[in-house]
Coordinates of C-alpha atoms in Angstrom, one line a residue:
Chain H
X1 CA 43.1 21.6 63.7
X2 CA 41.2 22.1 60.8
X3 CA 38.4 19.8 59.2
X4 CA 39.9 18.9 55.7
X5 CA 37.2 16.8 53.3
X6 CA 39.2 14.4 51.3
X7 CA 36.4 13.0 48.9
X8 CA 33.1 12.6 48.1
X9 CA 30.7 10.1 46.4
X10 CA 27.1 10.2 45.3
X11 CA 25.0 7.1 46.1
X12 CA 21.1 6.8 45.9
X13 CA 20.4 10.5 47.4
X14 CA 23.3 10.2 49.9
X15 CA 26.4 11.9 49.6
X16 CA 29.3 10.3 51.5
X17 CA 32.1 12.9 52.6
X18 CA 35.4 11.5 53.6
X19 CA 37.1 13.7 56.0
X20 CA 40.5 14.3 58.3
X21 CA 40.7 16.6 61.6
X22 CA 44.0 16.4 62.6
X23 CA 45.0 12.7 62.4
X24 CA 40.9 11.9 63.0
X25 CA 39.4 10.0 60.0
X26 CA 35.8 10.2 59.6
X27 CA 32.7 10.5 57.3
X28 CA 30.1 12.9 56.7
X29 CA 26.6 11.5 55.5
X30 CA 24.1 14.0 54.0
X31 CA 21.4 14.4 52.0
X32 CA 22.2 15.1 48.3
X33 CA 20.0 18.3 48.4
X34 CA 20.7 19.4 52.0
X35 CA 21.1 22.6 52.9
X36 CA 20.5 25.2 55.5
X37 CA 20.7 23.5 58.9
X38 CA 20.5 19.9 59.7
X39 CA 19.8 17.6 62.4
X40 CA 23.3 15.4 62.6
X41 CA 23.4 12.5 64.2
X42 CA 26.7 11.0 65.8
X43 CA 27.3 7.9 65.6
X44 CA 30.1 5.7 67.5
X45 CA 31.1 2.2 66.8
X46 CA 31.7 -1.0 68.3
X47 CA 35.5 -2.5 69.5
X48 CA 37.0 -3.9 66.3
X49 CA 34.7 -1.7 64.2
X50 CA 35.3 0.8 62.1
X51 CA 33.5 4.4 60.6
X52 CA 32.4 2.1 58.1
X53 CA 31.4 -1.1 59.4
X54 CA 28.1 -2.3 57.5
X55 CA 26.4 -1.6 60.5
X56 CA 27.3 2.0 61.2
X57 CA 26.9 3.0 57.8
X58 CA 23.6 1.3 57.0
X59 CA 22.5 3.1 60.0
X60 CA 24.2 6.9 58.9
X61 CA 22.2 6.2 55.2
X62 CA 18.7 5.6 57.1
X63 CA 19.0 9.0 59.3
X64 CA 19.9 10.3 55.9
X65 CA 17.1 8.9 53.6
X66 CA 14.1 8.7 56.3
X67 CA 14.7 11.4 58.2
X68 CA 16.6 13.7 56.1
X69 CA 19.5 14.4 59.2
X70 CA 22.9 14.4 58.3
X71 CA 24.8 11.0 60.4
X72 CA 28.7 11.1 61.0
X73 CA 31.1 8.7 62.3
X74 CA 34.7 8.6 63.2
X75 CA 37.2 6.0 63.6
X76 CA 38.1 5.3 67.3
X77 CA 41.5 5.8 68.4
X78 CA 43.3 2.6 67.1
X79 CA 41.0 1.7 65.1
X80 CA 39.9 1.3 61.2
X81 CA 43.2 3.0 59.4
X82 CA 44.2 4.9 62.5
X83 CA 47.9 3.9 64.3
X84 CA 47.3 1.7 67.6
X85 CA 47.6 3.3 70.8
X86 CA 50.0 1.3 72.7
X87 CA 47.8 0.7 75.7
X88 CA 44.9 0.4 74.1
X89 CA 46.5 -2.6 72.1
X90 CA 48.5 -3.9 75.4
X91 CA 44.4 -3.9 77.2
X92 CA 42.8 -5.5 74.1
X93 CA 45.4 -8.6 73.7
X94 CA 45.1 -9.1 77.1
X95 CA 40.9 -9.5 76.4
X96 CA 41.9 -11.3 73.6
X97 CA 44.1 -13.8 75.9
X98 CA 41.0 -13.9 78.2
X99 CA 39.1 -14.7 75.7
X100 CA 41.6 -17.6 74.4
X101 CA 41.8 -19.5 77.6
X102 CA 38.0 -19.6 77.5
X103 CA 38.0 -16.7 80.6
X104 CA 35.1 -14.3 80.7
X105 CA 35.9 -11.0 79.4
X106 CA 33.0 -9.1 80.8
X107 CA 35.0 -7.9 83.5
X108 CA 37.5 -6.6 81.8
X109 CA 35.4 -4.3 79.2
X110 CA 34.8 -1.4 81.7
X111 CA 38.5 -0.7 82.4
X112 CA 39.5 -0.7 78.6
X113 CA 36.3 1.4 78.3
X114 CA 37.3 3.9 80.4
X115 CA 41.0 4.1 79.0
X116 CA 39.2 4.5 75.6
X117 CA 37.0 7.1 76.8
X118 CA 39.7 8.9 77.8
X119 CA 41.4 8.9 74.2
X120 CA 38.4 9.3 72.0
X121 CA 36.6 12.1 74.2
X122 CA 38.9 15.1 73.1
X123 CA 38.6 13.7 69.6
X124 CA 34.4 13.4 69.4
X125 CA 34.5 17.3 71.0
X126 CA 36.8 18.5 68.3
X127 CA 34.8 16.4 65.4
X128 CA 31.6 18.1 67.1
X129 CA 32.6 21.9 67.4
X130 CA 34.0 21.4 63.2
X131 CA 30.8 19.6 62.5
X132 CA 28.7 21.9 63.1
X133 CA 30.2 25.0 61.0
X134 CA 29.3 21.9 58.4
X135 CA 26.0 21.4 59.0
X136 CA 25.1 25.2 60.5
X137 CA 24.5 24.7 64.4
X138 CA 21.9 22.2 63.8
X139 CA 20.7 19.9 66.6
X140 CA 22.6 16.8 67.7
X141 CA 21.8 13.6 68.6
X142 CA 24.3 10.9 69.4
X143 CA 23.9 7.1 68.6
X144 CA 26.2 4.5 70.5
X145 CA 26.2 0.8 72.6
X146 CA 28.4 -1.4 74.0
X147 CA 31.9 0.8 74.1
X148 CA 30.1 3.2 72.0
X149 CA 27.9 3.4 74.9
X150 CA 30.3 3.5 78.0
X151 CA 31.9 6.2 75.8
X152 CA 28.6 8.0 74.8
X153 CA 27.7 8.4 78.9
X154 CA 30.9 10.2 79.3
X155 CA 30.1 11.9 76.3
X156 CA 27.1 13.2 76.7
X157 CA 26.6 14.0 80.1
X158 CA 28.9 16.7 79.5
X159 CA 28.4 18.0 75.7
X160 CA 25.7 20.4 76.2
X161 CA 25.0 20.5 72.5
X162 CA 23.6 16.9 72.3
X163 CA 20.2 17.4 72.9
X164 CA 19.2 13.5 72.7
X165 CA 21.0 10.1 72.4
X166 CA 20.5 6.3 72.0
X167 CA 23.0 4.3 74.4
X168 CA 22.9 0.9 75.9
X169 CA 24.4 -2.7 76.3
X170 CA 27.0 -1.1 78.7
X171 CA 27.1 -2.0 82.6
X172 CA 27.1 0.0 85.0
X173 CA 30.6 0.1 86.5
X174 CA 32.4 3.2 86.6
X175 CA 29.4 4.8 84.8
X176 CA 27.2 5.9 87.8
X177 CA 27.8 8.9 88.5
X178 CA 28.3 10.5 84.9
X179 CA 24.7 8.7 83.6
X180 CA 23.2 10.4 86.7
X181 CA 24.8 13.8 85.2
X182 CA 22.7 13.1 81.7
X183 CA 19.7 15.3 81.7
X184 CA 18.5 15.2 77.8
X185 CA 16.4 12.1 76.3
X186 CA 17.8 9.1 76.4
X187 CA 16.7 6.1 74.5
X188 CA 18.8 3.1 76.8
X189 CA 19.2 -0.5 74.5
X190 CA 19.7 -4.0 76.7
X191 CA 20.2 -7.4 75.3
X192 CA 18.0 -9.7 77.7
X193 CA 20.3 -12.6 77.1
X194 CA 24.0 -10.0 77.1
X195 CA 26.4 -12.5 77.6
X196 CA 29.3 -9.0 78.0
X197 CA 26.8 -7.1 80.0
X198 CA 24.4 -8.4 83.0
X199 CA 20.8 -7.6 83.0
X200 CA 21.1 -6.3 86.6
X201 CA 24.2 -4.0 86.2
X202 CA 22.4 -2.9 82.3
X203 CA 19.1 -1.8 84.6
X204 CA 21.5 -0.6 87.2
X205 CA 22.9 2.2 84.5
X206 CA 19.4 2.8 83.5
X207 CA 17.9 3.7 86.7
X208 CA 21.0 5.6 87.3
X209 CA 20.1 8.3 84.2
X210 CA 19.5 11.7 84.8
X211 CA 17.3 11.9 82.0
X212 CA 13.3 12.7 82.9
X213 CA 12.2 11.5 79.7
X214 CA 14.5 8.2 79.8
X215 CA 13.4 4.8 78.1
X216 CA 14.4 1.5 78.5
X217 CA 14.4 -0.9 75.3
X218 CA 14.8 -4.3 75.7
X219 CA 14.8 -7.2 73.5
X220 CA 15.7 -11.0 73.5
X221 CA 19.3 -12.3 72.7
X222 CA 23.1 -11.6 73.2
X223 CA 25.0 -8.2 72.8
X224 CA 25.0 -8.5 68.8
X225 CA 21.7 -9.4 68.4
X226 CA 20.1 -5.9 68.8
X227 CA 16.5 -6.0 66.7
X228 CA 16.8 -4.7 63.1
X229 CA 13.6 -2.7 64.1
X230 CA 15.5 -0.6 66.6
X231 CA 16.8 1.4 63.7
X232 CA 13.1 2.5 63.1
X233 CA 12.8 3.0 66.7
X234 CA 15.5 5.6 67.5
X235 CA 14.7 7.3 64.2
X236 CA 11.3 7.8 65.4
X237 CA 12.9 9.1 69.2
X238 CA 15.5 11.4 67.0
X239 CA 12.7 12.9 65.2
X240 CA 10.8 13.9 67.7
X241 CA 13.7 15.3 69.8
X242 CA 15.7 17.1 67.2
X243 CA 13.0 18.0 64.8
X244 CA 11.7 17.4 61.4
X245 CA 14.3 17.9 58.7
Chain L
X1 CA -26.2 -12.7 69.0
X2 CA -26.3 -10.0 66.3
X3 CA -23.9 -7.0 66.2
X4 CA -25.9 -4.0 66.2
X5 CA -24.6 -0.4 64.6
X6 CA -26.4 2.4 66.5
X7 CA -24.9 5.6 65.8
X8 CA -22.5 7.3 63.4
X9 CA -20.6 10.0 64.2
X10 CA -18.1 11.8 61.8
X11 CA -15.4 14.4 63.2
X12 CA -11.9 14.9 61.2
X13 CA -12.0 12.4 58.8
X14 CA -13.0 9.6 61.4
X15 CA -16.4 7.8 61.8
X16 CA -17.4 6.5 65.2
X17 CA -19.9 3.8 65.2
X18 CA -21.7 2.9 68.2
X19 CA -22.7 -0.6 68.8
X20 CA -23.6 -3.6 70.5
X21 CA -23.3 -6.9 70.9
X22 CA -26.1 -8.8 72.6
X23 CA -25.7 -6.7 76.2
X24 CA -22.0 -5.9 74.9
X25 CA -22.0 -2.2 74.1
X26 CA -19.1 -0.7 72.0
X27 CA -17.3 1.4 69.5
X28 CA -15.6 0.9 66.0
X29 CA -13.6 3.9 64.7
X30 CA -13.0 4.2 60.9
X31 CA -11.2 5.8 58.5
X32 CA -14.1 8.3 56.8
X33 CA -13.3 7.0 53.6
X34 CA -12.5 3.5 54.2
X35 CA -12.8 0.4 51.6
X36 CA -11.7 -3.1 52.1
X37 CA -9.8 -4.6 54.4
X38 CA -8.4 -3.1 57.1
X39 CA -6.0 -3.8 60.0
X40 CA -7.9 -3.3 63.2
X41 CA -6.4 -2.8 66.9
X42 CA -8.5 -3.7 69.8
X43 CA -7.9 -1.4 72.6
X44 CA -8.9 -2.8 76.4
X45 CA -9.8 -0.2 79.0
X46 CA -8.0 -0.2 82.6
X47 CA -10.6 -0.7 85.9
X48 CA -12.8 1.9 86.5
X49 CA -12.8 3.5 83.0
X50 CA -14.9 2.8 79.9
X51 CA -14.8 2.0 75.9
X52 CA -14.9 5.7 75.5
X53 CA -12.2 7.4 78.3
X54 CA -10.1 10.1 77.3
X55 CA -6.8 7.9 76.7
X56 CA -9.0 5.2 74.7
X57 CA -10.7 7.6 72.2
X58 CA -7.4 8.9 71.8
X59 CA -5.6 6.7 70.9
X60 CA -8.1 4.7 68.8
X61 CA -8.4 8.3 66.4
X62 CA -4.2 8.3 66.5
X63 CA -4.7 4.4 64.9
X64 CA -7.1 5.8 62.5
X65 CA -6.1 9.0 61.3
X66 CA -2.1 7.8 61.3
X67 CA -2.2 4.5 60.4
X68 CA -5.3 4.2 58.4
X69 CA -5.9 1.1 60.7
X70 CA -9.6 0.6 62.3
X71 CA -9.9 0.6 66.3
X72 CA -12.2 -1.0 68.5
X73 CA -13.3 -0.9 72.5
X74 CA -15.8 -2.2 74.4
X75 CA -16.8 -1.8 77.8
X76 CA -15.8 -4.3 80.1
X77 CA -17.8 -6.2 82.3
X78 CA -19.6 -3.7 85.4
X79 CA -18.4 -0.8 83.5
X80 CA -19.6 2.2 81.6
X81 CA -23.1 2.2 81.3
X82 CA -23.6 -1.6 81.6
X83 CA -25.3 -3.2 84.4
X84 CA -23.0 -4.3 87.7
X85 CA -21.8 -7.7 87.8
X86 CA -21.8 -8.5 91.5
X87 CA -19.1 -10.9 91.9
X88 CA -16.4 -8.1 90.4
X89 CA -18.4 -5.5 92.5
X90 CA -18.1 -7.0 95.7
X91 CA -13.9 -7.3 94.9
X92 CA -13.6 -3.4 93.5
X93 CA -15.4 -2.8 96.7
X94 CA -12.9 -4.7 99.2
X95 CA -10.3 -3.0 96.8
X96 CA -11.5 0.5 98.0
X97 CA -11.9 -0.6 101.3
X98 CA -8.8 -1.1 101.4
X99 CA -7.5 1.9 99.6
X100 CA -9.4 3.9 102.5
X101 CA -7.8 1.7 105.0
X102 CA -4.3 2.9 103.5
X103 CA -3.1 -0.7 102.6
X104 CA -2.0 -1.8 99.1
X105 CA -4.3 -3.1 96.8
X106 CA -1.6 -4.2 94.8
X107 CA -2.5 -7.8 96.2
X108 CA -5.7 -7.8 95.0
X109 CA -5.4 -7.0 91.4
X110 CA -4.1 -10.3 90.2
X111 CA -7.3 -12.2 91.8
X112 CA -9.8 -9.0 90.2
X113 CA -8.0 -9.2 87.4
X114 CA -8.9 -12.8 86.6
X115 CA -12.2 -12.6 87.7
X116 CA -12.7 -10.1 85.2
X117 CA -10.6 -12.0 82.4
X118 CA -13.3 -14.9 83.4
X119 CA -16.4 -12.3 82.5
X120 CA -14.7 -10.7 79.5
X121 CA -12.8 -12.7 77.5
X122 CA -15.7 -14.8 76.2
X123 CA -17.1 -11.1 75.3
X124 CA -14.1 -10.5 73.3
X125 CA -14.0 -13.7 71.6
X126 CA -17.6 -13.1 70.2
X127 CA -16.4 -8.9 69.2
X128 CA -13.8 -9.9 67.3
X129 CA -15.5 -12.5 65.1
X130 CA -18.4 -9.7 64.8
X131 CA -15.9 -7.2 63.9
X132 CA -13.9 -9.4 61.1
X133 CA -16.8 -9.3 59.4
X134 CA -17.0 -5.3 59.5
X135 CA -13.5 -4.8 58.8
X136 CA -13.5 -7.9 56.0
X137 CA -10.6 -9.8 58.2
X138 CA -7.8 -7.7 58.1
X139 CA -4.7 -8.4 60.4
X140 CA -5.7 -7.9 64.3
X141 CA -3.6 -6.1 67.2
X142 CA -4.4 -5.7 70.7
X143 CA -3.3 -2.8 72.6
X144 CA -4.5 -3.1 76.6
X145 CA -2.3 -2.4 79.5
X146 CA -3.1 -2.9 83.7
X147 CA -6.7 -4.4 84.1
X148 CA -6.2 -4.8 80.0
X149 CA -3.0 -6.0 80.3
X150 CA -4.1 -9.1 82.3
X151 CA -7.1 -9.5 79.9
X152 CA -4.5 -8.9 77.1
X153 CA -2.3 -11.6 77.9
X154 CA -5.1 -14.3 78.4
X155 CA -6.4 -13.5 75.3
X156 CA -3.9 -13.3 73.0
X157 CA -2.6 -16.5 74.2
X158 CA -5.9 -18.0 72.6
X159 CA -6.9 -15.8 69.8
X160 CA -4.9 -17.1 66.6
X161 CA -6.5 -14.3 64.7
X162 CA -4.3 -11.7 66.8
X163 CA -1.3 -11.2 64.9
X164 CA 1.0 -8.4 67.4
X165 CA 0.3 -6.7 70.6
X166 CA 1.0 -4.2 73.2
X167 CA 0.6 -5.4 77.1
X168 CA 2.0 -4.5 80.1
X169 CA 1.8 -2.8 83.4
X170 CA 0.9 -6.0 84.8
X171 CA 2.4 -8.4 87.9
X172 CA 3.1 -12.2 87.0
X173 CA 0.5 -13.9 89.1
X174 CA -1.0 -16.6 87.9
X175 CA 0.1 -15.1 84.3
X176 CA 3.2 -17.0 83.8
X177 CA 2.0 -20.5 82.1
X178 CA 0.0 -17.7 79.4
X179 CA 2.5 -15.4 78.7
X180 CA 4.6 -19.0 77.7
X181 CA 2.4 -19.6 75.1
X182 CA 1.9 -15.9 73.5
X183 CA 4.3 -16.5 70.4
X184 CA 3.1 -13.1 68.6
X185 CA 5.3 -10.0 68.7
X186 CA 4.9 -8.5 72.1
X187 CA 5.4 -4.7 73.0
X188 CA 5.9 -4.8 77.1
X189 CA 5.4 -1.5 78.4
X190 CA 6.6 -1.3 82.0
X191 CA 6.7 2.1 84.4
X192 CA 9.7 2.1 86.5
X193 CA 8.3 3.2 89.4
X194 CA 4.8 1.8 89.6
X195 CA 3.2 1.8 92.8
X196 CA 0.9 -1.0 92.1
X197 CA 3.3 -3.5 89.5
X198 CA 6.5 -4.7 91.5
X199 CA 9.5 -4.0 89.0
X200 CA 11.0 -7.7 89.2
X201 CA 7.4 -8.6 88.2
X202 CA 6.8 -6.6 85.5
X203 CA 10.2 -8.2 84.1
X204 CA 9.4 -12.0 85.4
X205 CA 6.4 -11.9 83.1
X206 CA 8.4 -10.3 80.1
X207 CA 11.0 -13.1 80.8
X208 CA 8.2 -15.4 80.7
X209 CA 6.3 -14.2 77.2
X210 CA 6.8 -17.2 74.2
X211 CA 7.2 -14.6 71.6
X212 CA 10.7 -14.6 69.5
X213 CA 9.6 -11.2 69.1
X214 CA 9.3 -9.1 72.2
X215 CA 10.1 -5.8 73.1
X216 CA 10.9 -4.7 76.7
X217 CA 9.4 -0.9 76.9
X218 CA 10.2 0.8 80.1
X219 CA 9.9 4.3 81.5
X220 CA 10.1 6.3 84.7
X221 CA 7.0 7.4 86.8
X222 CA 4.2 5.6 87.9
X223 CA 1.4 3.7 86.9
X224 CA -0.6 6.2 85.4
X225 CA 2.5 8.0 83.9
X226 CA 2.9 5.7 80.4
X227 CA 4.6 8.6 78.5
X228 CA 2.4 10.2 75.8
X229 CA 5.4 9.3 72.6
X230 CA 4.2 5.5 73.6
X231 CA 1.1 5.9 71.2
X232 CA 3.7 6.7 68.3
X233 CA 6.0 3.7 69.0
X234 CA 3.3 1.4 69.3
X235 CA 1.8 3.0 65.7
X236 CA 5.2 1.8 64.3
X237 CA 5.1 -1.3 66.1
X238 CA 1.5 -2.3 64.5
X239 CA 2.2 -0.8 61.3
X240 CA 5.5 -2.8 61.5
X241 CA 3.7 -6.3 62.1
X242 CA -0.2 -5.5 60.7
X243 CA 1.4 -3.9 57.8
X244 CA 0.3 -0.3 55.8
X245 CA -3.5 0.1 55.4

């Protein structure tokens, strides 16, 4: 596969690269005077969010502008423009059924996790190995809750070249034994209130890290109510894990 | 009662002035060049150490040089050079008694503790209206964890003039009913594994914090293992809420 960049625009210091790797679609943030090598953050998104949900790509430009990394994100299998993956789609209308009849869906997120994982694994390794020709072999960091975050404990506990990450408001099901196989930083993000992810099976996942240097960041409110200020948090953890720019 | 300066000291581009307070005795560190108001973070000692201990001094020149923010510590009651009080001897001395015995002393801290909060808070109170005039009323914090942290949570409870604060590594004896009415932002540093703070009570008296604002702060290790990148997040989190000096 080969990483093809389809277009590029110029915004306030960042430049925005649209790319393909294969049938992947994903962006490439950077600095408008980068070069040499970068810090590069990855950053996953959210079920029923896209590369480019306001969220994700406020979050890409701030790496960019404060800390002068580069940020990338790619669609997850199924979603933004991508074509649905049949099970994927069967799993999430039956959530959305759940959901309907007024049925809790918490216990169905770690199984559609895990058959997520399973797709959009291959796809982050590719995206990371033709990345980093990109951005010269700098360090990486990886930013990702809720699915983001079930697949960022698969992800990292076995992508030697992420050297720090940011996960969280993910239980612990399924999960144990791969967090206890993360050894690098982790900076681990819990909704107190979650109504997706209880506060026992959230500390469960954090006690279960690998990680020496592991820290637990909790604040009030349900699983989309993470702090604004936690973007000025994990900036601060990715700078002093991956370097100054 | 008058506050006294009696000494100056300059080293790296911060002043340390010596002071007291009637039989209070304390320190103020400045920016060598400051002018005008400034914010100013209190900083409580834990039992057995004094206004000038390694991690204090510290982390009141990290304040200064880093944030252009004033600190301030005194000695707490019975400790550093001032005279004993006997009520709080005769408890630190059943505490050691029972440290040689082998028992936990983990019981006994939430009683010391708020025999000490009994002795120093009305110390405090008095400080920080002597120190607003030093620092011409600029925005307070309050950094104090363990003996602090139960001093911390008393006082910010009842000093309007503190605006944010870091606690923690504190049990929620007899602290509950206080940390309801803190309404500040909180940062709430817990250790995982700390011998003398019971986990579920470290969290019971985050649950129980007023504050719309409150951060959950947790890491692995023991009581006396706060991890040294806490002193940056908690520069963010003051410059965050006190604002730029």
């Amino acid at each position: 596969m080969h990483m093809r960049f389809t277009s590029r625009t110029l915004a306030d210091g960042v430049s925005e690269n649209q790319f393909t790797l294969g049938d992947i679609t994903g962006v490439l943030w950077l600095p408008e005077q980068a070069t040499g090598q970068l810090p590069l953050i990855l950053l996953g998104h959210g079920g029923g969010q896209d590369k480019q949900a306001p969220g994700v790509a406020h979050r890409a430009r701030h790496y960019v502008t404060r800390c002068g990394f580069a940020s990338a994100a790619i669609d997850a299998p199924g979603h933004g423009g991508r074509p649905p993956v049949p099970e994927l789609k069967q799993h999430a209308e039956a959530i959305r059924e759940r959901v309907a009849a007024g049925e809790s869906l918490a216990d169905q997120m770690p199984a559609y996790n895990e058959l997520m994982a399973r797709h959009a694994l291959p796809e982050w390794h590719a995206v990371i190995a033709a990345l980093r020709d990109t951005t010269e072999g700098g360090p990486l960091g990886y930013w990702g809750v809720s699915m983001a975050g079930a697949l960022g404990v698969r992800l990292v506990a076995h992508a030697p070249a992420i050297s720090a990450a940011v996960l969280g408001l993910v239980r612990a099901d399924g999960l144990v034994a791969e967090a206890a196989a993360i050894k690098i930083p982790v900076q681990f993000l819990v909704q107190w209130d979650d109504e997706m992810v209880p506060r026992e099976s959230a500390l469960e996942l954090f006690d279960a890290l690998g990680s020496a240097d592991k820290t637990l960041q909790a604040s009030p409110g349900g699983h989309r109510e993470v702090p604004r200020a936690e973007i000025e948090s994990s900036a601060l953890f990715f700078t002093r894990h991956l370097g100054q720019a």
